[in-house]
Tab-separated table of C-alpha atoms and ligand atoms in Angstrom:
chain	number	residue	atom	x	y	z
A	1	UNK	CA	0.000	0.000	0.000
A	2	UNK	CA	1.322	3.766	-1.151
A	3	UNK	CA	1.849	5.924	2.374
A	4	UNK	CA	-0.946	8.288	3.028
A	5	UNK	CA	1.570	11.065	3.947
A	6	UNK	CA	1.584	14.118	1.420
A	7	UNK	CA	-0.451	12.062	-1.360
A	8	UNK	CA	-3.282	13.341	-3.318
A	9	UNK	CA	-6.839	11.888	-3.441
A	10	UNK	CA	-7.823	12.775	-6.831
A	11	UNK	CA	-9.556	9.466	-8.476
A	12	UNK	CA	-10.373	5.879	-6.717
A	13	UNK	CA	-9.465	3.923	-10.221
A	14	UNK	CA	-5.695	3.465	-8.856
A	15	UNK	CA	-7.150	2.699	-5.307
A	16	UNK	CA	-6.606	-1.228	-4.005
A	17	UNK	CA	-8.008	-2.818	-1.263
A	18	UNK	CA	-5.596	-2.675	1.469
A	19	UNK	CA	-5.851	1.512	0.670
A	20	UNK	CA	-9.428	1.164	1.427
A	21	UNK	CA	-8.869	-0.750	4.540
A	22	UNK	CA	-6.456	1.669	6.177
A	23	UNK	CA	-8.707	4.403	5.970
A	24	UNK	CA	-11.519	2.592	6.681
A	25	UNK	CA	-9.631	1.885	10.357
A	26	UNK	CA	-8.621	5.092	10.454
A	27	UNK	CA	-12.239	6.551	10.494
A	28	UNK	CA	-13.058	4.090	13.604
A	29	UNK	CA	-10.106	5.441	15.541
A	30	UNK	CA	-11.388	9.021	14.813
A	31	UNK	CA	-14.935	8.397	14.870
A	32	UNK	CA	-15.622	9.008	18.817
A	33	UNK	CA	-14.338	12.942	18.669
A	34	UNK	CA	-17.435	13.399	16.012
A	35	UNK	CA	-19.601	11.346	18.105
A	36	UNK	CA	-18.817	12.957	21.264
A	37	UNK	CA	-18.630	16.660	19.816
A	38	UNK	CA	-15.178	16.840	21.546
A	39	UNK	CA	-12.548	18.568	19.044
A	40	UNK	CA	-9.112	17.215	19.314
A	41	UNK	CA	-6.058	18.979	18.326
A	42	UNK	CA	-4.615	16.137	16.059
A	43	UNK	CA	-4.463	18.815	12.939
A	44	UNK	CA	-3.358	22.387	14.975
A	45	UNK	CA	-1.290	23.578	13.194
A	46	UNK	CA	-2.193	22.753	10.048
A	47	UNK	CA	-4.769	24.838	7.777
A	48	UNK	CA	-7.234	23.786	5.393
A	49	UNK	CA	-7.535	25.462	2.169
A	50	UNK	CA	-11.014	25.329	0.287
A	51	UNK	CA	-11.067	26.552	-3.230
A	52	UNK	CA	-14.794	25.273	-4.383
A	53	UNK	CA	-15.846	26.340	-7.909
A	54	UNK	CA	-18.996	25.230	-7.925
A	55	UNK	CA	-21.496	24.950	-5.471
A	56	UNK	CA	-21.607	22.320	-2.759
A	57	UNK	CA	-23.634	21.805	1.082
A	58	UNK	CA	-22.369	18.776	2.369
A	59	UNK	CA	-19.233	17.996	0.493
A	60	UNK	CA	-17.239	21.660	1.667
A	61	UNK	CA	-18.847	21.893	5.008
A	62	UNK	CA	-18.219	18.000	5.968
A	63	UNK	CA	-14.693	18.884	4.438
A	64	UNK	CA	-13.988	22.046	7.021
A	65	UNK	CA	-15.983	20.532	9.996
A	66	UNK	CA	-13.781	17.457	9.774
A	67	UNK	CA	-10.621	20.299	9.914
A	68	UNK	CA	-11.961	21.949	12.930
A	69	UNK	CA	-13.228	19.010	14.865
A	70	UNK	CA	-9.312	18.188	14.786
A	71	UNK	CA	-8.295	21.150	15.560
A	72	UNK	CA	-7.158	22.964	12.070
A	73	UNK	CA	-7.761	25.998	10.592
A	74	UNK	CA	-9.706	26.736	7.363
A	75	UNK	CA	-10.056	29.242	4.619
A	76	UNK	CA	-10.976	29.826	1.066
A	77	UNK	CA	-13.779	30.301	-1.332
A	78	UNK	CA	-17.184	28.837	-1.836
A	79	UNK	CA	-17.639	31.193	-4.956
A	80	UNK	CA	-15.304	31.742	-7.287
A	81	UNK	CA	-16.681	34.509	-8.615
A	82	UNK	CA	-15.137	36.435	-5.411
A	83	UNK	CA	-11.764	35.929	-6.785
A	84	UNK	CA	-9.697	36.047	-9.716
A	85	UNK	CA	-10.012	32.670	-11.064
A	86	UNK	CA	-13.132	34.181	-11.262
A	87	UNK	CA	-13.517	37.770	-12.540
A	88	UNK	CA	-12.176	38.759	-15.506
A	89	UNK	CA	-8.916	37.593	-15.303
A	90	UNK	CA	-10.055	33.846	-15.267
A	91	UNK	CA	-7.259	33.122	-13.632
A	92	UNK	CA	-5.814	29.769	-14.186
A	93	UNK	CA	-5.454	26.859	-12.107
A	94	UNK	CA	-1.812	26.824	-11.943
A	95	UNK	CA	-1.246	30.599	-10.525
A	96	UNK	CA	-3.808	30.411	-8.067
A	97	UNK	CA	-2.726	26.720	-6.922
A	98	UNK	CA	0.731	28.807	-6.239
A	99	UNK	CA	-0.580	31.005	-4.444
A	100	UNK	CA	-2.876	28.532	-2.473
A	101	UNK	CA	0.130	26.614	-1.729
A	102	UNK	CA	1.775	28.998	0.655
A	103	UNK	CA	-1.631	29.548	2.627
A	104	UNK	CA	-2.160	26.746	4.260
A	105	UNK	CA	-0.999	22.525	4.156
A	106	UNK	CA	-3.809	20.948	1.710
A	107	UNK	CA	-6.260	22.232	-0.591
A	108	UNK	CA	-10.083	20.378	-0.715
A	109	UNK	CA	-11.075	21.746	-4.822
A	110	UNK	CA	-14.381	21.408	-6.227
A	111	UNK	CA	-14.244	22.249	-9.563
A	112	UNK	CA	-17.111	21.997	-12.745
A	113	UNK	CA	-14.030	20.816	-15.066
A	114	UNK	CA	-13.194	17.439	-14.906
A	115	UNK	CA	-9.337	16.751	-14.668
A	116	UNK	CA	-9.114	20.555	-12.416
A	117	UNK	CA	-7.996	19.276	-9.595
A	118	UNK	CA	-5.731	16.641	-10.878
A	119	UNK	CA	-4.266	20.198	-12.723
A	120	UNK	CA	-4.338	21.345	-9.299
A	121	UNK	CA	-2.074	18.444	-7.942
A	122	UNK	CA	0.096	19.383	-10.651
A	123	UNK	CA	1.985	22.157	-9.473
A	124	UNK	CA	0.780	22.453	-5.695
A	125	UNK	CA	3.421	21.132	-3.378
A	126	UNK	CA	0.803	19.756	-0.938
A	127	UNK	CA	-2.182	17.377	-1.193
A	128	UNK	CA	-4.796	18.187	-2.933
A	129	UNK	CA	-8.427	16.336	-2.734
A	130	UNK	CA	-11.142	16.250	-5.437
A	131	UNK	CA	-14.452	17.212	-3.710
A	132	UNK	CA	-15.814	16.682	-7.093
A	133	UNK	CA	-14.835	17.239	-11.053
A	134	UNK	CA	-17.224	17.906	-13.455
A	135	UNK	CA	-18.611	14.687	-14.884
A	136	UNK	CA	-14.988	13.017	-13.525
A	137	UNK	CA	-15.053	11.210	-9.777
A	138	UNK	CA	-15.959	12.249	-6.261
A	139	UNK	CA	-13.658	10.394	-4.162
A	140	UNK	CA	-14.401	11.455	-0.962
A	141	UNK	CA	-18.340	10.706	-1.325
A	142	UNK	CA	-18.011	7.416	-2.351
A	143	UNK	CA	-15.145	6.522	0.083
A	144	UNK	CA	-18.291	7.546	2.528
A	145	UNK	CA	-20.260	5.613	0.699
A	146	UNK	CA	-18.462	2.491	1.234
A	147	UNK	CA	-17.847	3.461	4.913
A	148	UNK	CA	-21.065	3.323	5.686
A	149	UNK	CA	-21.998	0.626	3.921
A	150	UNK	CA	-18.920	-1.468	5.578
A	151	UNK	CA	-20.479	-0.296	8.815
A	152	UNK	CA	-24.112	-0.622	8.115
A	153	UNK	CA	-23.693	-4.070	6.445
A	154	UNK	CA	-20.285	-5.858	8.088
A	155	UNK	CA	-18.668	-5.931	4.658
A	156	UNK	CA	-18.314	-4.835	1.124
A	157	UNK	CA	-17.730	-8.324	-0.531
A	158	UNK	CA	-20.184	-10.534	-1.408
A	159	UNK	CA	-22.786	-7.795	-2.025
A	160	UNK	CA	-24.939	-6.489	-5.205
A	161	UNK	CA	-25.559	-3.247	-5.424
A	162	UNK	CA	-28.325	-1.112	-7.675
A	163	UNK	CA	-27.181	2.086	-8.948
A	164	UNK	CA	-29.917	4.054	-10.022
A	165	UNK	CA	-29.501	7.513	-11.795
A	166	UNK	CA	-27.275	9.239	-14.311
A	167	UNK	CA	-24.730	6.895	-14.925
A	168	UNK	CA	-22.617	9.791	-16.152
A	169	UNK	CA	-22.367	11.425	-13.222
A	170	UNK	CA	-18.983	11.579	-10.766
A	171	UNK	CA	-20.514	9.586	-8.214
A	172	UNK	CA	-20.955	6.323	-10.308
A	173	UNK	CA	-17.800	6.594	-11.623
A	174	UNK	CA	-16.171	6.888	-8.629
A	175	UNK	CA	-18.323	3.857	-7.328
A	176	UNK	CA	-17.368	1.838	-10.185
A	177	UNK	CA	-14.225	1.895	-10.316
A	178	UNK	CA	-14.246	0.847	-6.504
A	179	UNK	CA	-16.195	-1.556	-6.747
A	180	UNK	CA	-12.943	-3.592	-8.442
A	181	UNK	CA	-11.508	-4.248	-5.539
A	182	UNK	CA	-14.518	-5.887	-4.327
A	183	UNK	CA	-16.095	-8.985	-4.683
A	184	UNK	CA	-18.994	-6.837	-5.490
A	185	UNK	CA	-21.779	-7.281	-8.102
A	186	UNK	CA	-23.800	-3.848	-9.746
A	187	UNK	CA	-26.858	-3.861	-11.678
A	188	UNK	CA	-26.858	-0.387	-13.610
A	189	UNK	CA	-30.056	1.395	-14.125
A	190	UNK	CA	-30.735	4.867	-15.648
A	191	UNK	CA	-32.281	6.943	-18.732
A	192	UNK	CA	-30.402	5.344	-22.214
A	193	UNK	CA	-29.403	8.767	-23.047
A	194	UNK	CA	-27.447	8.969	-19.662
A	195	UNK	CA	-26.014	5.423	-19.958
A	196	UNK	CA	-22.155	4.758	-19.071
A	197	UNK	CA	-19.873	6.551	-21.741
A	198	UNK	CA	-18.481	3.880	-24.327
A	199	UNK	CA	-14.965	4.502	-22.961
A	200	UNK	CA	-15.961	4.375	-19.011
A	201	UNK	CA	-17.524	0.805	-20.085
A	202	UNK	CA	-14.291	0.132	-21.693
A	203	UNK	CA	-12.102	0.688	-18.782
A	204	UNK	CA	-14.848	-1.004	-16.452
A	205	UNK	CA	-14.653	-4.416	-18.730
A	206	UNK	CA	-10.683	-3.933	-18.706
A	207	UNK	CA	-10.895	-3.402	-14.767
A	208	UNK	CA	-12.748	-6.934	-14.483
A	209	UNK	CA	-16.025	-4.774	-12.489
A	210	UNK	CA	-19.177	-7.086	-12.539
A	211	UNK	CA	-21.780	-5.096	-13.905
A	212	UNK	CA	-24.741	-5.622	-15.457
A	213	UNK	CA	-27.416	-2.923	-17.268
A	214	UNK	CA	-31.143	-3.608	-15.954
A	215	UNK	CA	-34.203	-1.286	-17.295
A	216	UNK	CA	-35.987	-0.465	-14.215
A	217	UNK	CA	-35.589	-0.289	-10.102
A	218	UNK	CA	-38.116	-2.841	-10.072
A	219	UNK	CA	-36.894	-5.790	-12.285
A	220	UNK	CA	-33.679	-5.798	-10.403
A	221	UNK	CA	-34.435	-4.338	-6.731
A	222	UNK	CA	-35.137	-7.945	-4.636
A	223	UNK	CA	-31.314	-8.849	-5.572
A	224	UNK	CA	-29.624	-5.939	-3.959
A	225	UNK	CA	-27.951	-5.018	-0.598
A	226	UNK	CA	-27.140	-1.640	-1.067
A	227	UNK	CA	-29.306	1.217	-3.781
A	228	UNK	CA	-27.382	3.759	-4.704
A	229	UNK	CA	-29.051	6.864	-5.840
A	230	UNK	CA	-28.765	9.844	-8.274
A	231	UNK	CA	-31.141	12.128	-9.770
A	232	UNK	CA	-32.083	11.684	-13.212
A	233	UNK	CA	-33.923	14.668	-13.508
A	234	UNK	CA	-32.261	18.267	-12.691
A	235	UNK	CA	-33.962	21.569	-12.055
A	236	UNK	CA	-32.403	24.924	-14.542
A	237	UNK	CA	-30.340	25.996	-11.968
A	238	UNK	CA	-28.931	29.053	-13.912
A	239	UNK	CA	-32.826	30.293	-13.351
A	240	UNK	CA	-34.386	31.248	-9.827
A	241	UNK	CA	-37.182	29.603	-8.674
A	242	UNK	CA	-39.311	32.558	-9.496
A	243	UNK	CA	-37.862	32.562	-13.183
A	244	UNK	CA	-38.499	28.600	-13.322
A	245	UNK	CA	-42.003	28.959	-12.431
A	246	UNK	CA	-44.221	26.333	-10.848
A	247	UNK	CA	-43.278	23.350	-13.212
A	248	UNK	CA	-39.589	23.848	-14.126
A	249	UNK	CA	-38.308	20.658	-13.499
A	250	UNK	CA	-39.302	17.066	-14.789
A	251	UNK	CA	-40.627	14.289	-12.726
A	252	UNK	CA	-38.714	11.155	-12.670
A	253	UNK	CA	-40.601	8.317	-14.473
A	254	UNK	CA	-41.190	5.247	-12.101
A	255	UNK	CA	-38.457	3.349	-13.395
A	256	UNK	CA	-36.070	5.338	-11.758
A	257	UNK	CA	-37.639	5.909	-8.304
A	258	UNK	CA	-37.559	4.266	-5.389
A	259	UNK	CA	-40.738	4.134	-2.892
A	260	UNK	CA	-42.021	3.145	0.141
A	261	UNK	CA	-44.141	0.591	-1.477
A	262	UNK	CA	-41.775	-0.528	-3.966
A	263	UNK	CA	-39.524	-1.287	-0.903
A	264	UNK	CA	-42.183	-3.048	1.148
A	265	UNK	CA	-43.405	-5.631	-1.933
A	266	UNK	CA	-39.834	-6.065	-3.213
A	267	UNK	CA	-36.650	-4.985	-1.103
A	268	UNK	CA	-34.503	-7.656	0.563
A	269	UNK	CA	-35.286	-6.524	4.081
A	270	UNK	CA	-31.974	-5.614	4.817
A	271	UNK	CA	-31.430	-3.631	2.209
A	272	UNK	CA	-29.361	-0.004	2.703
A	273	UNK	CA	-30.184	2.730	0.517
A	274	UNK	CA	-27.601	5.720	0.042
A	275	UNK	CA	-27.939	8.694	-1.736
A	276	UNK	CA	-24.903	11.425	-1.906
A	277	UNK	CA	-27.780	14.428	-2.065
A	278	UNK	CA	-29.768	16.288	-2.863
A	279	UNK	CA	-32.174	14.300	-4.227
A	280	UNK	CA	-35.374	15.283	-6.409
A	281	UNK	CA	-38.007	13.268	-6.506
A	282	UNK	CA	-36.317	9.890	-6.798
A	283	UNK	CA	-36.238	9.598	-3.581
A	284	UNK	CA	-39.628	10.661	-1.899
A	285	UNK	CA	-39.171	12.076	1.694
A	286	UNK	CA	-41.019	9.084	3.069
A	287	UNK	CA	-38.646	6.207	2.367
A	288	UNK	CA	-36.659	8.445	5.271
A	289	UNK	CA	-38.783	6.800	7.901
A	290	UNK	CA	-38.157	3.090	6.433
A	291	UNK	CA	-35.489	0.880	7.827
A	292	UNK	CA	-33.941	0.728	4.919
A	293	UNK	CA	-32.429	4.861	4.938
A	294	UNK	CA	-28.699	5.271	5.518
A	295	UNK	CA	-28.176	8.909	3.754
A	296	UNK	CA	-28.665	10.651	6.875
A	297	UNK	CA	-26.033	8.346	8.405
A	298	UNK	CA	-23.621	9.038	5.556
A	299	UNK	CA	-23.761	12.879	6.557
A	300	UNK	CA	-22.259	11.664	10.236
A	301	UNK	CA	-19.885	9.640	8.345
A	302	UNK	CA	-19.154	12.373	5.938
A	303	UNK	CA	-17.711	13.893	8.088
A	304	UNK	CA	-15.435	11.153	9.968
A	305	UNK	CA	-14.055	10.292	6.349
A	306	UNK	CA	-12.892	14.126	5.748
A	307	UNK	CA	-11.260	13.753	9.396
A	308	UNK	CA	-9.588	10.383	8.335
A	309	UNK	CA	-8.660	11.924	4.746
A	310	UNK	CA	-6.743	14.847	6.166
A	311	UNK	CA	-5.043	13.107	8.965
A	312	UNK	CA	-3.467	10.507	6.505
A	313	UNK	CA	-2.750	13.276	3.850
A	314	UNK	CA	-1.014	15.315	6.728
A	315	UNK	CA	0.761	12.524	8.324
A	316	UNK	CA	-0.787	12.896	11.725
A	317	UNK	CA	-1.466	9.291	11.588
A	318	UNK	CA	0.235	6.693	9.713
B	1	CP	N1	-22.897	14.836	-2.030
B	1	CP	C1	-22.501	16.030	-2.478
B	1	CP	O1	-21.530	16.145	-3.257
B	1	CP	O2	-23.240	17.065	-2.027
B	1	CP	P1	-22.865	18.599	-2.178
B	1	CP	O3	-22.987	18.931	-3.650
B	1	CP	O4	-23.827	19.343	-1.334
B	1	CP	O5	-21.434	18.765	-1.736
């Protein structure tokens, strides 16, 4: 396994087992300051740099309370449009990573371009984590993904999972390429024209991942452990709500949604169902109250894999 110490967490496709493991451990060890709302000073000393470029709730803030609840500082920018990267200038990734550098230990980039951050990693001289790229990965959600499921379910081998959504989004390819360290099994479902890219199947086939494309939630939902969920249906959000009107966005067709009474007639009964948020309709706010919810979890854990991210990335644990 590669040390933790000054690496970047950029993609999960070069990620093996034993990597998973070792932060998985380091998350339990860390997990009681979260839980007991007792901040530890494992990280003073060290500041957190956030340079977000697009918008984000839970990915930024789980990112920064996971730096303060270990004592670090943070600072940056939820809106690039407050800086120069940008204003006018558009400045570019590599002069403001050189800057960023000297501010503080790590940098936490969201970014709408895939491959920014991995730009980013280029030319900083400390870590740098991708809290999302474009239509690339998001690492750190499905590393809390699996968490939770590893402490929800005992284990991530021998389990099938349903991912339901846009199968071009980050999250699935970040869960995909996981998944090939596991003994795992994934039925695919989603819209045909937001099927896996020709060349993400290509690397998933080369990767040995057991997949397997399934039309609706329903034909395949009474094999799974774990659903995994994405919208498939987005609201214009370069128009207010006011702008948008009543009906702006679409409503997912049933093939794509998973309900309380889909759940009681077919669910295993143990299923989990994760979703990285925010959902649309998908997901209707009723299924919260079922046994079978875990997102609300995952925002606990969310933060406990930020904490167990930084501490490896800044050597403060081995
Ligand atoms: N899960 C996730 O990425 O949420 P945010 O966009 O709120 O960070």
């Amino acid at each position: 396994m590669r040390s933790f110490l000054g690496r970047d967490i950029l993609s999960l496709r070069d990620f093996e087992r034993a990597d998973f493991q070792r932060i998985f451990e380091v998350c339990d060890e860390l997990a009681p300051i979260a839980k007991t709302r007792r901040n530890a000073d494992l990280l003073s000393g060290k500041t957190l740099l956030t340079a977000f470029y697009q918008p984000s709730t839970r990915t930024r803030l789980a990112t920064e309370a996971a730096m303060h609840r270990l004592g670090g500082h943070v600072l940056g920018f939820s809106d690039a449009k407050m800086t120069r990267a940008g204003d006018f200038y558009q400045e570019s990734i590599k002069d403001t990573v050189h800057m960023l550098e000297y501010y503080g230990d790590v940098i936490a980039m969201r970014h709408f371009e895939q491959g920014a951050p991995a730009e980013a990693a280029r030319w900083a001289s400390i870590p740098v984590i991708n809290c999302g790229d474009g239509w690339g990965e998001h690492p750190t959600q499905v590393l809390t993904d699996l968490y939770t499921t590893q402490k929800e379910l005992g284990r991530l081998d021998g389990l099938t999972y349903l991912l339901v959504g846009d199968m071009r989004m980050r999250t699935m390819h970040s869960i995909l390429y996981a998944l090939s360290q596991f003994d795992a099994k994934a039925y695919v479902v989603g819209p045909p024209e937001m099927s896996l890219t020709p060349e993400f199947t290509r690397e998933l086939e080369e990767r040995n991942v057991r997949y397997e494309e399934a039309f609706s939630v329903e034909d395949v939902i009474e094999a799974c452990d774990v659903i995994y969920m994405e919208p498939v249906v987005q609201a214009d959000y370069t128009a207010s709500r006011e702008e948008r009107g009543g009906g702006g966005v679409a409503t997912t067709p049933a093939t794509y949604r998973v309900t309380r009474q889909l759940l009681r007639e077919k669910a295993k009964p143990g299923a989990i169902i994760l979703h990285s948020l925010p959902r649309m309709d998908e997901l209707p706010a009723d299924v919260d109250q079922t046994r079978h919810a875990r997102y609300w979890q995952e925002a606990f854990n969310g933060v406990v894999m930020r904490m167990a991210l930084l501490a490896l990335v800044l050597g403060a644990v081995e």
